[in-house]
Amino acid sequence: MECESGREKTPDVVICGAGIAGISAAYHLSVRHGVENVILVDERPPLTLTSDKSTECYRNFWPGPGDAMVSLMNRSIDILEELAREMGNAFHLSRRGYLYCCADLEQVPNLRRAAEESAALGAGPLRCHDGKPSHESYIPPDDRDFDKQPTGIDLITEKPLIERHFPYLSEKVVAVLHARRCGWFSVQQLGMLLLEKARQKGVRLLSGKIRSVDIVRNRIQAVRIERNGALERIPTKHFVIAAGPLLKEVGRTIGLEFPVFSELHLKIAFKDSHRIVPRRAPMLIGTDPIVLPWSEEERKEWASAEGTRKLLDPLPSGVHARPEGGLESTVLLGLWPYDVVLVEPVFPFPIDPHYPEMVLRGLATIVPGLERYVEHLPQAVVDGGYYTKTQENRPLIGKLPVEGAYVIGALSGFGVMAACGAGELLASHVTAGPLPHYASAFAFERYEDPRYRQLLKEWEQSGQL
Ligand SMILES: Cc1cc2nc3c(=O)[nH]c(=O)nc-3n(C[C@H](O)[C@H](O)[C@H](O)COP(=O)(O)OP(=O)(O)OC[C@H]3O[C@@H](n4cnc5c(N)ncnc54)[C@H](O)[C@@H]3O)c2cc1C
């Protein structure tokens, strides 16, 4: 059966997906631009596919080329801070920073280069603490007030200073890079608050799956939604794709093949019942590849099976963890993308049974106290989702070749931190408002530019954690 939703006013905009990207787009269109008739369509409850599985962290510490990523994130964080002030910080925005921990002296110049680059691109001033008298002393992280924290980057190579402020780190750590305009917040709370505000401005949330789109003379005419076993046709001139990991699938409804692929990323939550990591700690990240110290017995066991043999090899850097919850909580979140491969998104996705143990082993290389959990594995809740991303790990935000179609996607591992800025940018595209200087860096048509295609060949840093 097919019916046309004739009773309601024709929506100005239909958004496919009520993850943080779609909700932010709906908020910006309705609340900040006064677009009156916006419909958000999702086949799932809002925020439940990827957005509520994230580590909920944000940073303005990003590499080039160009300042587009730093600028987008700075703008997104500006909006987050604005909203936090407006809402009495109802979504618990904190700013303790990201602490990159390096145990390899040879890598310290790379850390410095990354800090200099990001600082030059707009992440804030770089302060080096190397034991020589410096103008500014190091200000340790403070969990209380997000807007009273320093910005920029502290690079500490003075060992006693590292030991004084971060006594729980491995004694092998020789340098830490503390990126300061970084922290975390509750995405669920933020998303629901934005949705609430959008609904007050008339945004409707419709439960259903967008199956197809009517296009006449390369212009959007209507979307067809499967709801309660029936197909409903909703006429609209503007269709926004905010489909998260299902970007490719939804792109095909308008005949587009998005240049994206997906990686499965998992995360664990476990109780740090011995309180090894202080509750006020920043986000901790290991910057060195890891060779795990397996026992002889374990080596034999892992070597005997195809799936586990590779765990004996050097494994990639990027293990990270942060405290979750208030000072009374003991929960830590831990992630380690040690075995990331490209996959087609499927739900539910497979969970590597070794993941919790591997994350704990990886984390113990930067926080040795966590070793005790390797011996007695705590109960860990494992969840995760897909990083759906472009080749260069930059988002797709803006107009599409079909007139009236837009995208806000390929948000990879940074969709939560970018959502406010990305939603604002998307709304400017839809309402033909002024665009910021970084808009072209995220446009779909960038791949048609031969200079951009050349740049892609030389691209070095994806900025992915
Ligand atoms: C383990 C992990 C850790 C992460 N950590 C961070 C972090 O610390 N900081 C950060 O910024 N980001 C992080 N991310 C990334 C972030 O979670 C994502 O980039 C972000 O949630 C993507 O939001 P989205 O709205 O695009 O997608 P989603 O949240 O997946 O929402 C897409 C929605 O579209 C709907 N949809 C799709 N197709 C259709 C259709 N045909 N009809 C109707 N509805 C449809 C889906 O049901 C879904 O609800 C992490 C991700 C993972 C997996």
XYZ file of C-alpha atoms and ligand atoms in Angstrom:
518
model
C 0.000 0.000 0.000
C 1.183 3.488 -0.729
C -0.243 6.714 0.575
C 0.678 10.365 0.320
C 0.950 12.422 3.492
C -1.399 15.136 2.320
C -2.711 16.322 5.687
C 0.562 17.858 6.871
C 2.176 20.899 5.286
C 4.805 19.923 2.709
C 8.072 19.826 4.640
C 10.757 22.326 3.684
C 13.448 19.799 4.551
C 13.478 16.041 5.170
C 16.528 14.764 7.033
C 17.412 11.081 6.837
C 18.956 10.071 10.168
C 18.491 11.219 13.769
C 22.039 10.612 14.925
C 23.970 13.571 16.284
C 24.586 14.859 12.726
C 20.926 14.835 11.667
C 19.781 16.284 14.985
C 22.351 19.076 14.821
C 21.269 19.854 11.254
C 17.608 19.958 12.365
C 18.517 22.211 15.307
C 20.466 24.668 13.177
C 17.819 24.786 10.444
C 14.888 25.286 12.800
C 16.269 27.141 15.832
C 19.019 29.240 14.310
C 17.654 29.765 10.770
C 13.918 29.707 11.439
C 13.161 27.011 8.846
C 9.654 26.074 9.872
C 8.864 22.670 8.536
C 11.634 20.135 9.061
C 11.121 16.377 9.343
C 13.706 14.056 10.848
C 13.245 10.459 9.755
C 14.897 7.529 11.470
C 14.169 3.837 11.535
C 15.713 3.665 15.020
C 15.274 5.737 18.193
C 17.368 8.935 18.011
C 21.138 8.657 18.586
C 21.107 4.884 19.063
C 23.119 3.585 16.108
C 26.566 5.183 16.432
C 26.292 8.479 18.278
C 25.634 7.031 21.736
C 28.482 4.501 21.309
C 31.180 7.133 20.972
C 33.816 8.027 23.559
C 32.223 11.498 23.475
C 35.504 13.344 23.236
C 36.422 16.510 21.384
C 39.651 18.212 20.358
C 40.805 21.080 18.208
C 44.203 19.367 17.841
C 44.189 18.364 14.158
C 46.757 18.243 11.367
C 46.667 19.947 7.977
C 46.929 20.285 5.094
C 45.295 23.690 5.578
C 43.375 24.864 8.610
C 39.988 23.398 7.649
C 39.822 20.688 10.338
C 41.107 22.927 13.140
C 38.691 25.678 12.052
C 35.679 23.364 11.857
C 36.479 21.911 15.283
C 37.125 25.343 16.824
C 33.776 26.526 15.502
C 32.065 23.367 16.746
C 33.618 23.797 20.197
C 32.586 27.485 20.224
C 28.988 26.352 19.698
C 29.320 23.588 22.313
C 30.566 26.152 24.839
C 27.796 28.582 23.909
C 25.185 25.850 24.392
C 26.781 24.699 27.650
C 26.551 28.252 29.042
C 22.987 28.637 27.802
C 21.875 25.301 29.301
C 23.732 25.440 32.625
C 26.154 22.842 31.301
C 23.398 20.222 31.265
C 25.510 18.012 29.008
C 28.607 18.056 31.250
C 31.128 19.680 28.927
C 34.598 19.288 30.418
C 38.002 20.366 29.210
C 40.800 18.317 30.734
C 42.628 17.908 27.471
C 44.128 14.997 25.568
C 47.446 13.764 26.940
C 49.567 12.070 24.276
C 52.187 9.945 26.051
C 55.429 9.087 24.299
C 58.061 6.633 25.534
C 60.344 6.838 22.503
C 62.897 9.663 22.541
C 63.262 9.449 18.776
C 59.571 10.285 18.354
C 59.724 13.483 20.406
C 60.630 15.660 17.374
C 57.539 14.282 15.598
C 55.414 15.177 18.588
C 56.872 18.669 18.520
C 56.213 18.995 14.782
C 52.590 17.912 15.255
C 52.203 20.471 18.049
C 53.787 23.255 15.989
C 51.630 22.416 12.998
C 48.382 22.334 14.925
C 49.283 25.535 16.795
C 50.055 27.286 13.490
C 46.693 26.119 12.124
C 44.777 27.750 14.981
C 44.715 25.269 17.888
C 46.264 27.885 20.206
C 49.766 28.644 21.443
C 52.444 26.010 21.949
C 54.217 26.091 25.320
C 57.326 23.946 25.718
C 58.356 22.779 29.175
C 61.812 21.307 28.834
C 63.441 22.244 32.120
C 64.810 25.541 30.803
C 63.396 28.668 32.388
C 60.234 29.453 30.435
C 57.803 32.339 30.508
C 54.837 30.265 31.439
C 54.574 27.476 33.951
C 52.547 24.388 33.151
C 48.930 24.613 34.314
C 47.634 21.122 35.185
C 44.168 20.005 34.018
C 41.186 20.876 36.130
C 37.840 19.143 35.753
C 35.763 21.940 37.190
C 35.276 24.790 34.737
C 35.607 24.267 30.989
C 36.031 27.936 30.214
C 38.754 28.586 32.748
C 41.223 26.149 31.171
C 44.144 27.076 28.941
C 43.931 26.636 25.188
C 46.778 25.597 22.916
C 49.262 22.848 23.561
C 51.765 22.063 26.314
C 54.699 19.925 25.306
C 56.464 18.581 28.392
C 59.838 16.898 28.062
C 60.986 17.734 31.596
C 60.789 14.347 33.270
C 60.250 15.561 36.875
C 57.352 17.730 35.668
C 55.744 14.723 33.976
C 56.241 12.633 37.123
C 54.837 15.335 39.380
C 51.625 15.829 37.436
C 51.113 12.340 36.047
C 52.668 9.933 38.593
C 50.503 7.072 37.343
C 52.135 7.044 33.889
C 54.879 4.582 33.016
C 58.371 5.702 34.004
C 59.291 5.050 30.371
C 57.234 8.051 29.227
C 59.725 10.722 28.155
C 57.380 13.323 26.722
C 53.742 14.272 26.946
C 51.838 16.511 24.612
C 48.875 18.016 26.391
C 46.376 19.436 23.878
C 44.153 21.732 25.906
C 41.025 22.698 23.962
C 39.891 19.124 24.278
C 37.682 17.114 26.607
C 34.374 15.284 26.609
C 30.654 15.679 27.186
C 27.447 13.667 27.199
C 26.372 13.254 23.573
C 23.107 11.666 24.602
C 22.207 14.695 26.740
C 23.345 17.208 24.146
C 21.531 15.392 21.352
C 18.263 15.136 23.269
C 18.467 18.801 24.316
C 19.042 19.910 20.714
C 16.205 17.672 19.552
C 13.911 19.133 22.200
C 14.749 22.687 21.126
C 14.235 21.755 17.483
C 10.866 20.165 18.280
C 9.786 23.345 20.047
C 10.396 25.057 16.702
C 8.220 22.569 14.890
C 10.658 19.817 13.862
C 8.858 16.469 13.619
C 10.534 13.129 14.293
C 9.132 10.363 12.128
C 9.842 6.716 12.740
C 10.487 4.879 9.468
C 13.028 3.876 6.855
C 13.665 6.004 3.804
C 13.428 3.571 0.918
C 13.568 5.759 -2.162
C 13.566 9.294 -3.420
C 11.610 10.776 -6.327
C 13.770 12.892 -8.590
C 12.442 14.730 -11.628
C 14.822 16.558 -13.992
C 17.630 16.139 -11.452
C 15.601 17.766 -8.694
C 14.335 16.253 -5.431
C 10.528 15.897 -5.438
C 9.673 13.539 -2.586
C 10.973 10.821 -0.301
C 9.282 7.485 0.238
C 9.287 6.175 3.767
C 8.419 2.716 4.954
C 6.302 3.099 8.067
C 4.139 0.531 9.790
C 4.295 -1.802 6.803
C 3.244 0.885 4.311
C 5.124 3.187 1.972
C 4.406 6.852 2.573
C 5.314 9.527 0.023
C 6.398 12.819 1.507
C 6.850 15.637 -0.993
C 9.812 17.909 -0.302
C 12.306 20.030 -2.197
C 15.205 19.482 0.224
C 16.591 16.147 1.291
C 19.501 15.904 3.745
C 21.393 12.626 4.060
C 22.667 12.156 7.625
C 22.708 8.374 7.572
C 25.954 7.686 9.480
C 27.356 4.260 8.536
C 24.500 3.773 6.049
C 25.646 6.733 3.963
C 26.494 4.621 0.925
C 23.149 2.813 1.023
C 21.124 6.030 1.290
C 23.316 7.746 -1.332
C 22.152 5.130 -3.825
C 18.528 6.293 -3.375
C 19.552 9.427 -5.279
C 21.915 7.588 -7.621
C 25.143 8.638 -5.918
C 28.102 6.501 -4.947
C 29.688 8.233 -1.948
C 33.487 7.862 -1.834
C 33.457 6.419 1.689
C 34.350 3.221 3.464
C 33.836 1.912 6.989
C 35.954 0.539 9.819
C 34.565 -1.187 12.884
C 35.760 0.396 16.151
C 35.029 -1.093 19.551
C 35.296 0.328 23.043
C 35.196 -1.100 26.537
C 33.827 0.254 29.804
C 35.133 -1.352 32.979
C 35.391 -0.586 36.667
C 38.786 0.663 37.772
C 37.961 -0.588 41.246
C 41.548 -0.017 42.473
C 41.340 3.603 41.273
C 44.579 3.326 39.325
C 43.682 6.224 37.025
C 42.767 9.365 38.971
C 39.223 10.538 38.375
C 40.497 13.954 37.308
C 42.844 12.554 34.656
C 42.713 13.858 31.091
C 42.202 11.555 28.108
C 45.342 9.354 27.977
C 46.720 8.265 24.611
C 49.753 6.109 23.813
C 51.721 7.378 20.820
C 54.100 4.430 20.366
C 53.583 1.128 18.568
C 53.303 -1.632 21.150
C 54.973 -5.023 21.437
C 53.075 -6.751 24.205
C 55.117 -8.595 26.831
C 53.559 -12.034 26.349
C 54.735 -14.919 28.519
C 56.306 -17.956 26.790
C 53.145 -19.936 27.373
C 50.958 -17.198 25.869
C 53.292 -16.887 22.878
C 52.885 -20.566 22.145
C 49.121 -20.372 22.488
C 48.707 -17.257 20.288
C 51.154 -18.517 17.677
C 49.153 -21.694 17.166
C 46.060 -19.964 15.764
C 45.711 -17.907 12.582
C 43.521 -15.221 14.215
C 45.819 -14.522 17.170
C 49.299 -14.943 15.613
C 49.419 -11.280 14.571
C 49.026 -10.203 18.210
C 52.656 -11.206 18.747
C 53.822 -8.607 16.192
C 54.312 -4.914 16.935
C 50.813 -3.463 17.199
C 49.757 0.063 16.244
C 49.856 3.083 18.550
C 46.693 4.844 19.657
C 45.522 2.955 22.745
C 43.479 5.430 24.782
C 41.357 5.747 27.900
C 39.481 8.251 29.976
C 37.499 8.330 33.212
C 33.735 8.188 32.687
C 31.269 9.673 35.158
C 31.778 11.855 38.204
C 34.394 11.658 40.924
C 32.438 8.931 42.713
C 32.391 6.691 39.610
C 35.141 4.132 38.964
C 34.377 3.543 35.301
C 37.082 3.869 32.658
C 36.513 3.790 28.919
C 39.264 2.151 26.886
C 39.884 1.792 23.150
C 42.627 0.402 21.008
C 42.200 0.202 17.234
C 44.931 -2.438 16.954
C 43.245 -4.452 14.237
C 41.164 -2.141 12.092
C 40.085 -3.360 8.665
C 37.694 -2.041 6.038
C 34.282 -3.694 6.198
C 30.721 -3.339 4.964
C 28.625 -2.168 7.931
C 26.422 -4.924 9.337
C 24.214 -4.855 12.431
C 24.731 -6.403 14.874
C 28.486 -6.454 14.249
C 30.947 -9.127 15.375
C 32.852 -8.528 18.616
C 36.419 -9.761 18.947
C 36.452 -11.844 22.159
C 40.071 -10.786 22.853
C 39.265 -7.076 22.671
C 38.845 -6.255 26.424
C 42.035 -8.101 27.347
C 43.963 -6.485 24.497
C 42.815 -2.983 25.451
C 43.855 -3.568 29.070
C 47.232 -4.939 27.990
C 47.747 -1.962 25.703
C 46.721 0.540 28.358
C 49.050 -1.103 30.888
C 51.994 -0.048 28.705
C 51.236 3.607 29.499
C 49.646 3.116 32.943
C 51.456 0.113 34.481
C 49.069 -0.012 37.466
C 46.386 -1.328 35.095
C 48.444 -4.519 34.716
C 46.598 -5.960 37.719
C 43.416 -6.073 35.635
C 45.192 -8.156 32.996
C 45.815 -10.816 35.606
C 42.211 -10.655 36.832
C 40.108 -9.398 33.954
C 37.248 -7.204 35.179
C 33.765 -7.416 33.663
C 33.827 -5.169 30.627
C 30.945 -3.846 28.598
C 31.938 -3.839 24.930
C 30.181 -1.741 22.327
C 31.145 0.310 19.310
C 30.205 1.148 15.783
C 31.556 2.198 12.430
C 33.851 5.009 11.448
C 32.462 5.820 8.003
C 35.064 7.973 6.333
C 36.593 9.366 3.186
C 40.085 8.462 2.045
C 41.606 11.556 3.693
C 39.403 11.312 6.809
C 37.547 14.543 6.163
C 33.774 14.871 6.263
C 31.287 15.449 3.463
C 29.112 18.457 4.243
C 27.094 20.404 1.705
C 25.306 20.239 -1.609
C 25.114 17.167 -3.814
C 24.864 16.959 -7.606
C 21.096 16.328 -7.391
C 19.424 19.693 -6.860
C 17.910 19.937 -3.380
C 20.025 17.075 -1.976
C 22.618 17.607 0.751
C 24.920 15.477 2.873
C 26.290 15.694 6.405
C 28.336 12.556 6.814
C 31.626 10.677 6.622
C 32.094 11.881 10.178
C 34.453 9.017 10.945
C 35.742 9.113 14.550
C 35.027 12.823 14.984
C 31.276 13.167 14.380
C 30.400 14.016 17.927
C 32.954 16.800 18.240
C 32.203 18.132 14.743
C 28.409 17.853 14.925
C 27.625 21.408 16.016
C 29.930 22.991 13.434
C 28.881 20.544 10.732
C 25.162 21.139 11.420
C 25.711 24.871 11.211
C 27.578 24.526 7.906
C 24.897 22.244 6.478
C 22.168 24.723 7.465
C 24.076 27.547 5.740
C 24.178 25.473 2.558
C 20.450 24.660 2.703
C 19.398 28.247 3.422
C 21.942 29.697 0.944
C 23.527 31.663 3.801
C 27.144 32.844 3.942
C 29.655 30.000 4.035
C 32.781 29.912 6.224
C 36.216 29.708 4.605
C 36.482 25.970 5.355
C 33.250 25.026 3.526
C 34.993 24.054 0.274
C 37.321 21.621 2.125
C 34.293 19.467 2.969
C 32.287 19.858 -0.239
C 31.346 16.741 -2.204
C 32.657 18.289 -5.424
C 36.187 18.706 -4.047
C 37.133 15.409 -5.661
C 36.489 16.906 -9.106
C 39.280 19.439 -8.593
C 42.533 18.091 -10.138
C 44.607 20.011 -7.545
C 42.702 18.296 -4.747
C 43.174 14.907 -6.382
C 46.911 15.622 -6.517
C 46.893 16.696 -2.869
C 45.208 13.406 -1.978
C 48.145 11.490 -3.434
C 50.530 13.295 -1.092
C 48.259 13.305 1.958
C 50.203 12.353 5.098
C 48.241 12.634 8.346
C 44.630 11.558 8.690
C 44.451 12.824 12.278
C 42.628 9.648 13.294
C 43.098 8.306 16.772
C 33.812 3.376 19.336
C 33.605 4.763 18.812
C 34.161 5.841 19.480
C 33.976 7.129 18.987
N 34.486 8.183 19.689
C 34.267 9.443 19.253
C 34.731 10.546 19.997
O 35.326 10.403 21.065
N 34.498 11.782 19.510
C 33.821 11.995 18.335
O 33.658 13.141 17.935
N 33.354 10.952 17.621
C 33.549 9.693 18.046
N 33.093 8.640 17.329
C 32.445 8.887 16.033
C 31.009 9.344 16.193
O 30.338 8.489 17.090
C 30.325 9.340 14.827
O 31.088 10.079 13.897
C 28.948 9.973 14.923
O 28.193 9.387 15.945
C 28.227 9.851 13.599
O 26.963 10.426 13.762
P 25.890 10.308 12.638
O 24.702 11.076 13.089
O 26.513 10.639 11.328
O 25.569 8.744 12.556
P 24.636 7.808 13.454
O 24.698 8.165 14.884
O 24.960 6.419 13.068
O 23.177 8.154 12.954
C 22.740 7.810 11.644
C 21.241 7.526 11.715
O 20.744 7.382 10.398
C 19.692 6.429 10.443
N 19.443 5.923 9.091
C 20.357 5.428 8.227
N 19.739 5.064 7.076
C 18.416 5.342 7.225
C 17.265 5.206 6.399
N 17.335 4.682 5.149
N 16.069 5.594 6.877
C 15.966 6.107 8.140
N 17.016 6.256 8.965
C 18.229 5.890 8.519
C 20.233 5.364 11.389
O 19.197 4.576 11.919
C 20.941 6.226 12.438
O 20.119 6.476 13.556
C 33.236 7.340 17.801
C 32.676 6.254 17.125
C 32.851 4.980 17.620
C 32.226 3.835 16.896
